[in-house]
Amino acid sequence: MTGTSGSPVLEVDDLAVQFTRRGEQPTRAVDGVSFSVAPGETIGLVGESGCGKSVTSLAIMGLLPQRGVQVTGSVRLDGTELLGAGPRTLRTLRGKDMAMVFQDPLSSLNPTVTVGTQVTEVLAEHRDMTGRAAQDEATELLDRVGIPDPRRRLGEYPHQLSGGMRQRALIAMALACSPRLLIADEPTTALDVTIQAQILELLRELVQGSGTALVMITHDLGVVAGLCDRVHVMYAGRVIETADRRPLFATPRHPYTGGLLGSVPRLDTGRGTPLTPIRGSARDTIPWSQGCAFAPRCDNAEDDCLTEVSGSTVPLEADGLRRELRCRHPLHATPAAAGAPAGATAASSAGASAGSPSTGSSSWSSSEGQQS
Amino acid sequence: MTVTTPRPGAGRRDRIDELAARAGQLSDGDGGESLLRSAVRRLRRNPVAILGAVIVVAFLLVALFAPLLAPRDPYAQSLLSEVRQGSIPGSRDGYLLGVDQLGRDVLSRLLYGSRQSLLIGVVSTVLGAVLGMALGILAGGLGGKVDTVVMRFVDILLSIPGLLMAISISVLLGASQLSLMIAIAVTQVPVFARLLRGSMLVQRDSDYALAARALGVRRRRIVFGHVLPNSLSPVIVQATLSLATAIIEAAALSFLGLGDPDISRPEWGAMLASAQSVLSIRPELAIYPALCIIVVALGFTLLGEALREALDPKFRR
């Protein structure tokens, strides 16, 4: 499915997460999500708050609470099935073979414990390193993620570090055992724009250097444009569009993807030009069983978007080369040739600047700037 | 801008320099400072904390050096030689606060009495805190069924009024100093257990606990290395406040005759009880020990409240 060589590090197949609460209708936070990540590849899970991105990542890591949560489907890390694995197995895998970086670097670090202790505890857990050796390795790790004066920083508390440095420290901890898979759950959301760019660059360097598979969870299309090879757009718990980065930005097919790209403020439009937000909010959905969940907010929606008219749920279907789409009335009616140079269609599309065929770094740093 | 007119701007410039220097100090002071140390720094700026600390320290010093401070032997009965019917205790030459019914020096007895209060207060609070925290860690750390069982047990303990339970236990164990301490400790256990468990539950759902789990850190290490240290501040506050309660309860139990069977030993509660019989003629015999109890309890309470503020992140800076 992914064109990259080598067997995938992570294969998620038909993953569904259902929350049940006594006396309430069960809610499906994630519904039939499938994707895979190859070594060294970066994929993006994109969507608004509440679309199931974070729940997907927690389900992969086995970090969802036991009670009231039903996880079905299949999650394989290097061929090993993770769903249904015992807590002990999962714990030894976490931190060693798969790691995660969270959104808020301040609250993700224990305020009462020094940074050094928190880094060395990972080393003690998975690499049996203690004392001097662990200290030296921790210094080395902090140095590798670009924290100046790492030895002094080891003895400091999280509140003494700047936001960017905290996130660097967390990345250092996540990469301490060179995991096969790194999940980054909106790692730059809590940071300044300039720091965001640095952190993204750091992630990219570290991932490319080591062949780690990176799953980037974000609502920031700038991040996607800069970092991801392949993008899965999620809405209301389901993947609605999957494509490689450039085709996606050049010719978004799903109206929701188009809306996301259209609602990003851009520097090259004139002052006073109104932004085009997506109508309504993520709460205005209908269950997938009754039709397309995005239909209530969709400008392209027609009667057959509802199940009772068309008689079937909207399927996720192949849409050109290496693309999948869950929509009956997509944008860009002619399925844009994904193989065609992105620049050819870029001018006509909403995400043109980010998808332009110039080098990735220059284009995404400009879209970074637009986020502020 | 550095270029300013010499005279009129001087005052403002100095002020800005001062502010800048102070800002520098703040960030400097922040460097290498743990949460505990910054709490101590905030405590030292709080007048309530200082008042409480002065009372507590004075109480500790008195208890420690009672034999040196007391002008007379607290057991010596000066009236023994001249005992006669209708003799009235009270002021006497050479006795600063007078003598009691048996002619013993009230001041010396008050000074010695502080030792009993301190001993009972500290031992019972430590005992109660240790047991309560053990239950709290069990419930808050393991969760699930263990949590349910432990917390129901704690709820049962909590549903019995403290003093009533203390009385029952000291009656059950027989009147002795040890049983008094155990009785008071048991009344403290549920408070500490509930407090620590609640605080641990909040911390267990915190981002850093999740982040530690995502890194594969084992549960024991998360509970003791991450969750517990972050849950301790309410317990420290409660321990300080509990000392006040323990001292009052100890006095109350002695007052009821459930304390030390050796009634000649100076103890504030027992002094209060024996002053009852002469309350109408010599009220000061009751007032002195009562005042001691109130002031010491107040001291611990003030310190506890100030600690709560200092350790509360919402009040920080």
JSON list of N, CA, C and O in Angstrom, two decimals, chain A residues 124-174:
[
{"chain": "A", "resi": 124, "resn": "ALA", "atom": "N", "xyz": [17.21, 3.27, 32.43]},
{"chain": "A", "resi": 124, "resn": "ALA", "atom": "CA", "xyz": [17.25, 2.19, 33.42]},
{"chain": "A", "resi": 124, "resn": "ALA", "atom": "C", "xyz": [16.22, 1.12, 33.08]},
{"chain": "A", "resi": 124, "resn": "ALA", "atom": "O", "xyz": [16.47, -0.08, 33.22]},
{"chain": "A", "resi": 125, "resn": "GLU", "atom": "N", "xyz": [15.06, 1.58, 32.59]},
{"chain": "A", "resi": 125, "resn": "GLU", "atom": "CA", "xyz": [13.97, 0.65, 32.32]},
{"chain": "A", "resi": 125, "resn": "GLU", "atom": "C", "xyz": [14.27, -0.27, 31.15]},
{"chain": "A", "resi": 125, "resn": "GLU", "atom": "O", "xyz": [14.03, -1.47, 31.21]},
{"chain": "A", "resi": 126, "resn": "HIS", "atom": "N", "xyz": [14.81, 0.30, 30.06]},
{"chain": "A", "resi": 126, "resn": "HIS", "atom": "CA", "xyz": [14.92, -0.48, 28.84]},
{"chain": "A", "resi": 126, "resn": "HIS", "atom": "C", "xyz": [16.35, -0.86, 28.45]},
{"chain": "A", "resi": 126, "resn": "HIS", "atom": "O", "xyz": [16.55, -1.72, 27.63]},
{"chain": "A", "resi": 127, "resn": "ARG", "atom": "N", "xyz": [17.32, -0.14, 28.98]},
{"chain": "A", "resi": 127, "resn": "ARG", "atom": "CA", "xyz": [18.68, -0.43, 28.55]},
{"chain": "A", "resi": 127, "resn": "ARG", "atom": "C", "xyz": [19.58, -0.82, 29.70]},
{"chain": "A", "resi": 127, "resn": "ARG", "atom": "O", "xyz": [20.80, -0.90, 29.56]},
{"chain": "A", "resi": 128, "resn": "ASP", "atom": "N", "xyz": [18.97, -1.02, 30.87]},
{"chain": "A", "resi": 128, "resn": "ASP", "atom": "CA", "xyz": [19.71, -1.45, 32.06]},
{"chain": "A", "resi": 128, "resn": "ASP", "atom": "C", "xyz": [20.91, -0.55, 32.36]},
{"chain": "A", "resi": 128, "resn": "ASP", "atom": "O", "xyz": [21.97, -1.02, 32.75]},
{"chain": "A", "resi": 129, "resn": "MET", "atom": "N", "xyz": [20.75, 0.74, 32.10]},
{"chain": "A", "resi": 129, "resn": "MET", "atom": "CA", "xyz": [21.85, 1.65, 32.37]},
{"chain": "A", "resi": 129, "resn": "MET", "atom": "C", "xyz": [21.57, 2.40, 33.67]},
{"chain": "A", "resi": 129, "resn": "MET", "atom": "O", "xyz": [20.47, 2.91, 33.87]},
{"chain": "A", "resi": 130, "resn": "THR", "atom": "N", "xyz": [22.52, 2.43, 34.55]},
{"chain": "A", "resi": 130, "resn": "THR", "atom": "CA", "xyz": [22.34, 3.18, 35.79]},
{"chain": "A", "resi": 130, "resn": "THR", "atom": "C", "xyz": [23.62, 3.98, 36.07]},
{"chain": "A", "resi": 130, "resn": "THR", "atom": "O", "xyz": [24.64, 3.78, 35.42]},
{"chain": "A", "resi": 131, "resn": "GLY", "atom": "N", "xyz": [23.51, 4.84, 37.06]},
{"chain": "A", "resi": 131, "resn": "GLY", "atom": "CA", "xyz": [24.68, 5.58, 37.55]},
{"chain": "A", "resi": 131, "resn": "GLY", "atom": "C", "xyz": [25.35, 6.42, 36.49]},
{"chain": "A", "resi": 131, "resn": "GLY", "atom": "O", "xyz": [24.71, 7.08, 35.68]},
{"chain": "A", "resi": 132, "resn": "ARG", "atom": "N", "xyz": [26.67, 6.33, 36.46]},
{"chain": "A", "resi": 132, "resn": "ARG", "atom": "CA", "xyz": [27.49, 7.17, 35.59]},
{"chain": "A", "resi": 132, "resn": "ARG", "atom": "C", "xyz": [27.14, 6.97, 34.12]},
{"chain": "A", "resi": 132, "resn": "ARG", "atom": "O", "xyz": [26.97, 7.92, 33.37]},
{"chain": "A", "resi": 133, "resn": "ALA", "atom": "N", "xyz": [27.04, 5.70, 33.74]},
{"chain": "A", "resi": 133, "resn": "ALA", "atom": "CA", "xyz": [26.78, 5.40, 32.33]},
{"chain": "A", "resi": 133, "resn": "ALA", "atom": "C", "xyz": [25.48, 6.05, 31.88]},
{"chain": "A", "resi": 133, "resn": "ALA", "atom": "O", "xyz": [25.40, 6.64, 30.80]},
{"chain": "A", "resi": 134, "resn": "ALA", "atom": "N", "xyz": [24.44, 5.95, 32.74]},
{"chain": "A", "resi": 134, "resn": "ALA", "atom": "CA", "xyz": [23.15, 6.54, 32.39]},
{"chain": "A", "resi": 134, "resn": "ALA", "atom": "C", "xyz": [23.26, 8.05, 32.31]},
{"chain": "A", "resi": 134, "resn": "ALA", "atom": "O", "xyz": [22.69, 8.68, 31.41]},
{"chain": "A", "resi": 135, "resn": "GLN", "atom": "N", "xyz": [24.00, 8.64, 33.23]},
{"chain": "A", "resi": 135, "resn": "GLN", "atom": "CA", "xyz": [24.20, 10.09, 33.21]},
{"chain": "A", "resi": 135, "resn": "GLN", "atom": "C", "xyz": [24.85, 10.53, 31.90]},
{"chain": "A", "resi": 135, "resn": "GLN", "atom": "O", "xyz": [24.43, 11.48, 31.25]},
{"chain": "A", "resi": 136, "resn": "ASP", "atom": "N", "xyz": [25.91, 9.80, 31.52]},
{"chain": "A", "resi": 136, "resn": "ASP", "atom": "CA", "xyz": [26.63, 10.15, 30.31]},
{"chain": "A", "resi": 136, "resn": "ASP", "atom": "C", "xyz": [25.74, 10.00, 29.08]},
{"chain": "A", "resi": 136, "resn": "ASP", "atom": "O", "xyz": [25.72, 10.85, 28.20]},
{"chain": "A", "resi": 137, "resn": "GLU", "atom": "N", "xyz": [24.97, 8.90, 29.07]},
{"chain": "A", "resi": 137, "resn": "GLU", "atom": "CA", "xyz": [24.09, 8.66, 27.93]},
{"chain": "A", "resi": 137, "resn": "GLU", "atom": "C", "xyz": [23.01, 9.75, 27.86]},
{"chain": "A", "resi": 137, "resn": "GLU", "atom": "O", "xyz": [22.66, 10.22, 26.78]},
{"chain": "A", "resi": 138, "resn": "ALA", "atom": "N", "xyz": [22.49, 10.15, 29.05]},
{"chain": "A", "resi": 138, "resn": "ALA", "atom": "CA", "xyz": [21.46, 11.19, 29.08]},
{"chain": "A", "resi": 138, "resn": "ALA", "atom": "C", "xyz": [22.02, 12.51, 28.57]},
{"chain": "A", "resi": 138, "resn": "ALA", "atom": "O", "xyz": [21.36, 13.22, 27.80]},
{"chain": "A", "resi": 139, "resn": "THR", "atom": "N", "xyz": [23.25, 12.82, 28.97]},
{"chain": "A", "resi": 139, "resn": "THR", "atom": "CA", "xyz": [23.90, 14.03, 28.48]},
{"chain": "A", "resi": 139, "resn": "THR", "atom": "C", "xyz": [24.00, 13.99, 26.96]},
{"chain": "A", "resi": 139, "resn": "THR", "atom": "O", "xyz": [23.70, 14.96, 26.26]},
{"chain": "A", "resi": 140, "resn": "GLU", "atom": "N", "xyz": [24.42, 12.83, 26.48]},
{"chain": "A", "resi": 140, "resn": "GLU", "atom": "CA", "xyz": [24.58, 12.61, 25.04]},
{"chain": "A", "resi": 140, "resn": "GLU", "atom": "C", "xyz": [23.25, 12.81, 24.31]},
{"chain": "A", "resi": 140, "resn": "GLU", "atom": "O", "xyz": [23.17, 13.48, 23.28]},
{"chain": "A", "resi": 141, "resn": "LEU", "atom": "N", "xyz": [22.18, 12.26, 24.91]},
{"chain": "A", "resi": 141, "resn": "LEU", "atom": "CA", "xyz": [20.86, 12.37, 24.29]},
{"chain": "A", "resi": 141, "resn": "LEU", "atom": "C", "xyz": [20.39, 13.82, 24.22]},
{"chain": "A", "resi": 141, "resn": "LEU", "atom": "O", "xyz": [19.91, 14.28, 23.18]},
{"chain": "A", "resi": 142, "resn": "LEU", "atom": "N", "xyz": [20.54, 14.54, 25.33]},
{"chain": "A", "resi": 142, "resn": "LEU", "atom": "CA", "xyz": [20.11, 15.94, 25.35]},
{"chain": "A", "resi": 142, "resn": "LEU", "atom": "C", "xyz": [20.93, 16.74, 24.34]},
{"chain": "A", "resi": 142, "resn": "LEU", "atom": "O", "xyz": [20.43, 17.65, 23.68]},
{"chain": "A", "resi": 143, "resn": "ASP", "atom": "N", "xyz": [22.19, 16.39, 24.24]},
{"chain": "A", "resi": 143, "resn": "ASP", "atom": "CA", "xyz": [23.06, 17.08, 23.29]},
{"chain": "A", "resi": 143, "resn": "ASP", "atom": "C", "xyz": [22.57, 16.82, 21.87]},
{"chain": "A", "resi": 143, "resn": "ASP", "atom": "O", "xyz": [22.56, 17.71, 21.03]},
{"chain": "A", "resi": 144, "resn": "ARG", "atom": "N", "xyz": [22.16, 15.59, 21.62]},
{"chain": "A", "resi": 144, "resn": "ARG", "atom": "CA", "xyz": [21.74, 15.22, 20.27]},
{"chain": "A", "resi": 144, "resn": "ARG", "atom": "C", "xyz": [20.48, 15.97, 19.84]},
{"chain": "A", "resi": 144, "resn": "ARG", "atom": "O", "xyz": [20.29, 16.26, 18.67]},
{"chain": "A", "resi": 145, "resn": "VAL", "atom": "N", "xyz": [19.60, 16.27, 20.80]},
{"chain": "A", "resi": 145, "resn": "VAL", "atom": "CA", "xyz": [18.39, 17.00, 20.42]},
{"chain": "A", "resi": 145, "resn": "VAL", "atom": "C", "xyz": [18.60, 18.50, 20.50]},
{"chain": "A", "resi": 145, "resn": "VAL", "atom": "O", "xyz": [17.66, 19.28, 20.40]},
{"chain": "A", "resi": 146, "resn": "GLY", "atom": "N", "xyz": [19.85, 18.91, 20.68]},
{"chain": "A", "resi": 146, "resn": "GLY", "atom": "CA", "xyz": [20.18, 20.33, 20.58]},
{"chain": "A", "resi": 146, "resn": "GLY", "atom": "C", "xyz": [19.91, 21.15, 21.83]},
{"chain": "A", "resi": 146, "resn": "GLY", "atom": "O", "xyz": [19.61, 22.33, 21.75]},
{"chain": "A", "resi": 147, "resn": "ILE", "atom": "N", "xyz": [20.01, 20.53, 22.99]},
{"chain": "A", "resi": 147, "resn": "ILE", "atom": "CA", "xyz": [19.89, 21.30, 24.23]},
{"chain": "A", "resi": 147, "resn": "ILE", "atom": "C", "xyz": [21.29, 21.75, 24.63]},
{"chain": "A", "resi": 147, "resn": "ILE", "atom": "O", "xyz": [22.17, 20.90, 24.86]},
{"chain": "A", "resi": 148, "resn": "PRO", "atom": "N", "xyz": [21.54, 23.06, 24.71]},
{"chain": "A", "resi": 148, "resn": "PRO", "atom": "CA", "xyz": [22.87, 23.52, 25.08]},
{"chain": "A", "resi": 148, "resn": "PRO", "atom": "C", "xyz": [23.17, 23.23, 26.55]},
{"chain": "A", "resi": 148, "resn": "PRO", "atom": "O", "xyz": [22.25, 23.22, 27.37]},
{"chain": "A", "resi": 149, "resn": "ASP", "atom": "N", "xyz": [24.41, 23.02, 26.87]},
{"chain": "A", "resi": 149, "resn": "ASP", "atom": "CA", "xyz": [24.86, 22.78, 28.24]},
{"chain": "A", "resi": 149, "resn": "ASP", "atom": "C", "xyz": [24.07, 21.63, 28.88]},
{"chain": "A", "resi": 149, "resn": "ASP", "atom": "O", "xyz": [23.47, 21.77, 29.94]},
{"chain": "A", "resi": 150, "resn": "PRO", "atom": "N", "xyz": [24.06, 20.47, 28.22]},
{"chain": "A", "resi": 150, "resn": "PRO", "atom": "CA", "xyz": [23.17, 19.39, 28.65]},
{"chain": "A", "resi": 150, "resn": "PRO", "atom": "C", "xyz": [23.43, 18.89, 30.08]},
{"chain": "A", "resi": 150, "resn": "PRO", "atom": "O", "xyz": [22.51, 18.53, 30.79]},
{"chain": "A", "resi": 151, "resn": "ARG", "atom": "N", "xyz": [24.71, 18.90, 30.50]},
{"chain": "A", "resi": 151, "resn": "ARG", "atom": "CA", "xyz": [25.00, 18.34, 31.82]},
{"chain": "A", "resi": 151, "resn": "ARG", "atom": "C", "xyz": [24.33, 19.15, 32.92]},
{"chain": "A", "resi": 151, "resn": "ARG", "atom": "O", "xyz": [23.80, 18.61, 33.89]},
{"chain": "A", "resi": 152, "resn": "ARG", "atom": "N", "xyz": [24.33, 20.49, 32.73]},
{"chain": "A", "resi": 152, "resn": "ARG", "atom": "CA", "xyz": [23.69, 21.34, 33.73]},
{"chain": "A", "resi": 152, "resn": "ARG", "atom": "C", "xyz": [22.17, 21.14, 33.69]},
{"chain": "A", "resi": 152, "resn": "ARG", "atom": "O", "xyz": [21.50, 21.08, 34.72]},
{"chain": "A", "resi": 153, "resn": "ARG", "atom": "N", "xyz": [21.63, 21.00, 32.49]},
{"chain": "A", "resi": 153, "resn": "ARG", "atom": "CA", "xyz": [20.18, 20.86, 32.34]},
{"chain": "A", "resi": 153, "resn": "ARG", "atom": "C", "xyz": [19.66, 19.59, 33.01]},
{"chain": "A", "resi": 153, "resn": "ARG", "atom": "O", "xyz": [18.53, 19.53, 33.44]},
{"chain": "A", "resi": 154, "resn": "LEU", "atom": "N", "xyz": [20.51, 18.58, 33.07]},
{"chain": "A", "resi": 154, "resn": "LEU", "atom": "CA", "xyz": [20.08, 17.32, 33.70]},
{"chain": "A", "resi": 154, "resn": "LEU", "atom": "C", "xyz": [19.69, 17.54, 35.15]},
{"chain": "A", "resi": 154, "resn": "LEU", "atom": "O", "xyz": [18.79, 16.89, 35.67]},
{"chain": "A", "resi": 155, "resn": "GLY", "atom": "N", "xyz": [20.36, 18.49, 35.80]},
{"chain": "A", "resi": 155, "resn": "GLY", "atom": "CA", "xyz": [20.07, 18.73, 37.22]},
{"chain": "A", "resi": 155, "resn": "GLY", "atom": "C", "xyz": [18.97, 19.72, 37.45]},
{"chain": "A", "resi": 155, "resn": "GLY", "atom": "O", "xyz": [18.66, 20.04, 38.60]},
{"chain": "A", "resi": 156, "resn": "GLU", "atom": "N", "xyz": [18.34, 20.20, 36.37]},
{"chain": "A", "resi": 156, "resn": "GLU", "atom": "CA", "xyz": [17.32, 21.22, 36.55]},
{"chain": "A", "resi": 156, "resn": "GLU", "atom": "C", "xyz": [15.91, 20.63, 36.49]},
{"chain": "A", "resi": 156, "resn": "GLU", "atom": "O", "xyz": [15.69, 19.53, 36.00]},
{"chain": "A", "resi": 157, "resn": "TYR", "atom": "N", "xyz": [14.97, 21.43, 36.98]},
{"chain": "A", "resi": 157, "resn": "TYR", "atom": "CA", "xyz": [13.58, 21.01, 36.99]},
{"chain": "A", "resi": 157, "resn": "TYR", "atom": "C", "xyz": [12.89, 21.52, 35.72]},
{"chain": "A", "resi": 157, "resn": "TYR", "atom": "O", "xyz": [13.30, 22.54, 35.16]},
{"chain": "A", "resi": 158, "resn": "PRO", "atom": "N", "xyz": [11.81, 20.84, 35.30]},
{"chain": "A", "resi": 158, "resn": "PRO", "atom": "CA", "xyz": [11.16, 21.21, 34.04]},
{"chain": "A", "resi": 158, "resn": "PRO", "atom": "C", "xyz": [10.80, 22.70, 33.95]},
{"chain": "A", "resi": 158, "resn": "PRO", "atom": "O", "xyz": [10.90, 23.29, 32.88]},
{"chain": "A", "resi": 159, "resn": "HIS", "atom": "N", "xyz": [10.39, 23.31, 35.08]},
{"chain": "A", "resi": 159, "resn": "HIS", "atom": "CA", "xyz": [9.94, 24.71, 34.97]},
{"chain": "A", "resi": 159, "resn": "HIS", "atom": "C", "xyz": [11.10, 25.66, 34.70]},
{"chain": "A", "resi": 159, "resn": "HIS", "atom": "O", "xyz": [10.88, 26.82, 34.41]},
{"chain": "A", "resi": 160, "resn": "GLN", "atom": "N", "xyz": [12.32, 25.17, 34.81]},
{"chain": "A", "resi": 160, "resn": "GLN", "atom": "CA", "xyz": [13.46, 26.03, 34.55]},
{"chain": "A", "resi": 160, "resn": "GLN", "atom": "C", "xyz": [13.85, 26.01, 33.07]},
{"chain": "A", "resi": 160, "resn": "GLN", "atom": "O", "xyz": [14.70, 26.76, 32.65]},
{"chain": "A", "resi": 161, "resn": "LEU", "atom": "N", "xyz": [13.23, 25.10, 32.31]},
{"chain": "A", "resi": 161, "resn": "LEU", "atom": "CA", "xyz": [13.54, 25.00, 30.88]},
{"chain": "A", "resi": 161, "resn": "LEU", "atom": "C", "xyz": [12.50, 25.78, 30.08]},
{"chain": "A", "resi": 161, "resn": "LEU", "atom": "O", "xyz": [11.36, 25.92, 30.51]},
{"chain": "A", "resi": 162, "resn": "SER", "atom": "N", "xyz": [12.89, 26.26, 28.93]},
{"chain": "A", "resi": 162, "resn": "SER", "atom": "CA", "xyz": [11.92, 26.92, 28.06]},
{"chain": "A", "resi": 162, "resn": "SER", "atom": "C", "xyz": [11.05, 25.87, 27.38]},
{"chain": "A", "resi": 162, "resn": "SER", "atom": "O", "xyz": [11.39, 24.69, 27.38]},
{"chain": "A", "resi": 163, "resn": "GLY", "atom": "N", "xyz": [9.94, 26.33, 26.79]},
{"chain": "A", "resi": 163, "resn": "GLY", "atom": "CA", "xyz": [9.01, 25.40, 26.17]},
{"chain": "A", "resi": 163, "resn": "GLY", "atom": "C", "xyz": [9.67, 24.52, 25.12]},
{"chain": "A", "resi": 163, "resn": "GLY", "atom": "O", "xyz": [9.46, 23.31, 25.07]},
{"chain": "A", "resi": 164, "resn": "GLY", "atom": "N", "xyz": [10.46, 25.15, 24.27]},
{"chain": "A", "resi": 164, "resn": "GLY", "atom": "CA", "xyz": [11.13, 24.39, 23.21]},
{"chain": "A", "resi": 164, "resn": "GLY", "atom": "C", "xyz": [12.10, 23.37, 23.77]},
{"chain": "A", "resi": 164, "resn": "GLY", "atom": "O", "xyz": [12.18, 22.24, 23.29]},
{"chain": "A", "resi": 165, "resn": "MET", "atom": "N", "xyz": [12.80, 23.79, 24.84]},
{"chain": "A", "resi": 165, "resn": "MET", "atom": "CA", "xyz": [13.77, 22.86, 25.43]},
{"chain": "A", "resi": 165, "resn": "MET", "atom": "C", "xyz": [13.09, 21.67, 26.09]},
{"chain": "A", "resi": 165, "resn": "MET", "atom": "O", "xyz": [13.58, 20.55, 26.04]},
{"chain": "A", "resi": 166, "resn": "ARG", "atom": "N", "xyz": [11.90, 21.96, 26.71]},
{"chain": "A", "resi": 166, "resn": "ARG", "atom": "CA", "xyz": [11.16, 20.86, 27.32]},
{"chain": "A", "resi": 166, "resn": "ARG", "atom": "C", "xyz": [10.76, 19.85, 26.26]},
{"chain": "A", "resi": 166, "resn": "ARG", "atom": "O", "xyz": [10.90, 18.64, 26.46]},
{"chain": "A", "resi": 167, "resn": "GLN", "atom": "N", "xyz": [10.26, 20.35, 25.12]},
{"chain": "A", "resi": 167, "resn": "GLN", "atom": "CA", "xyz": [9.84, 19.43, 24.07]},
{"chain": "A", "resi": 167, "resn": "GLN", "atom": "C", "xyz": [11.05, 18.66, 23.53]},
{"chain": "A", "resi": 167, "resn": "GLN", "atom": "O", "xyz": [10.96, 17.48, 23.23]},
{"chain": "A", "resi": 168, "resn": "ARG", "atom": "N", "xyz": [12.19, 19.33, 23.45]},
{"chain": "A", "resi": 168, "resn": "ARG", "atom": "CA", "xyz": [13.41, 18.63, 23.04]},
{"chain": "A", "resi": 168, "resn": "ARG", "atom": "C", "xyz": [13.76, 17.53, 24.02]},
{"chain": "A", "resi": 168, "resn": "ARG", "atom": "O", "xyz": [14.14, 16.42, 23.64]},
{"chain": "A", "resi": 169, "resn": "ALA", "atom": "N", "xyz": [13.63, 17.86, 25.31]},
{"chain": "A", "resi": 169, "resn": "ALA", "atom": "CA", "xyz": [13.94, 16.85, 26.33]},
{"chain": "A", "resi": 169, "resn": "ALA", "atom": "C", "xyz": [13.01, 15.64, 26.19]},
{"chain": "A", "resi": 169, "resn": "ALA", "atom": "O", "xyz": [13.44, 14.49, 26.30]},
{"chain": "A", "resi": 170, "resn": "LEU", "atom": "N", "xyz": [11.72, 15.93, 25.92]},
{"chain": "A", "resi": 170, "resn": "LEU", "atom": "CA", "xyz": [10.77, 14.83, 25.77]},
{"chain": "A", "resi": 170, "resn": "LEU", "atom": "C", "xyz": [11.08, 14.00, 24.53]},
{"chain": "A", "resi": 170, "resn": "LEU", "atom": "O", "xyz": [10.94, 12.77, 24.55]},
{"chain": "A", "resi": 171, "resn": "ILE", "atom": "N", "xyz": [11.51, 14.67, 23.48]},
{"chain": "A", "resi": 171, "resn": "ILE", "atom": "CA", "xyz": [11.90, 13.93, 22.28]},
{"chain": "A", "resi": 171, "resn": "ILE", "atom": "C", "xyz": [13.12, 13.07, 22.57]},
{"chain": "A", "resi": 171, "resn": "ILE", "atom": "O", "xyz": [13.21, 11.90, 22.16]},
{"chain": "A", "resi": 172, "resn": "ALA", "atom": "N", "xyz": [14.04, 13.65, 23.35]},
{"chain": "A", "resi": 172, "resn": "ALA", "atom": "CA", "xyz": [15.23, 12.87, 23.73]},
{"chain": "A", "resi": 172, "resn": "ALA", "atom": "C", "xyz": [14.82, 11.61, 24.49]},
{"chain": "A", "resi": 172, "resn": "ALA", "atom": "O", "xyz": [15.36, 10.53, 24.26]},
{"chain": "A", "resi": 173, "resn": "MET", "atom": "N", "xyz": [13.84, 11.76, 25.41]},
{"chain": "A", "resi": 173, "resn": "MET", "atom": "CA", "xyz": [13.39, 10.60, 26.17]},
{"chain": "A", "resi": 173, "resn": "MET", "atom": "C", "xyz": [12.73, 9.58, 25.26]},
{"chain": "A", "resi": 173, "resn": "MET", "atom": "O", "xyz": [12.92, 8.37, 25.42]},
{"chain": "A", "resi": 174, "resn": "ALA", "atom": "N", "xyz": [11.92, 10.09, 24.32]},
{"chain": "A", "resi": 174, "resn": "ALA", "atom": "CA", "xyz": [11.21, 9.17, 23.42]},
{"chain": "A", "resi": 174, "resn": "ALA", "atom": "C", "xyz": [12.19, 8.41, 22.53]},
{"chain": "A", "resi": 174, "resn": "ALA", "atom": "O", "xyz": [11.96, 7.26, 22.18]}
]
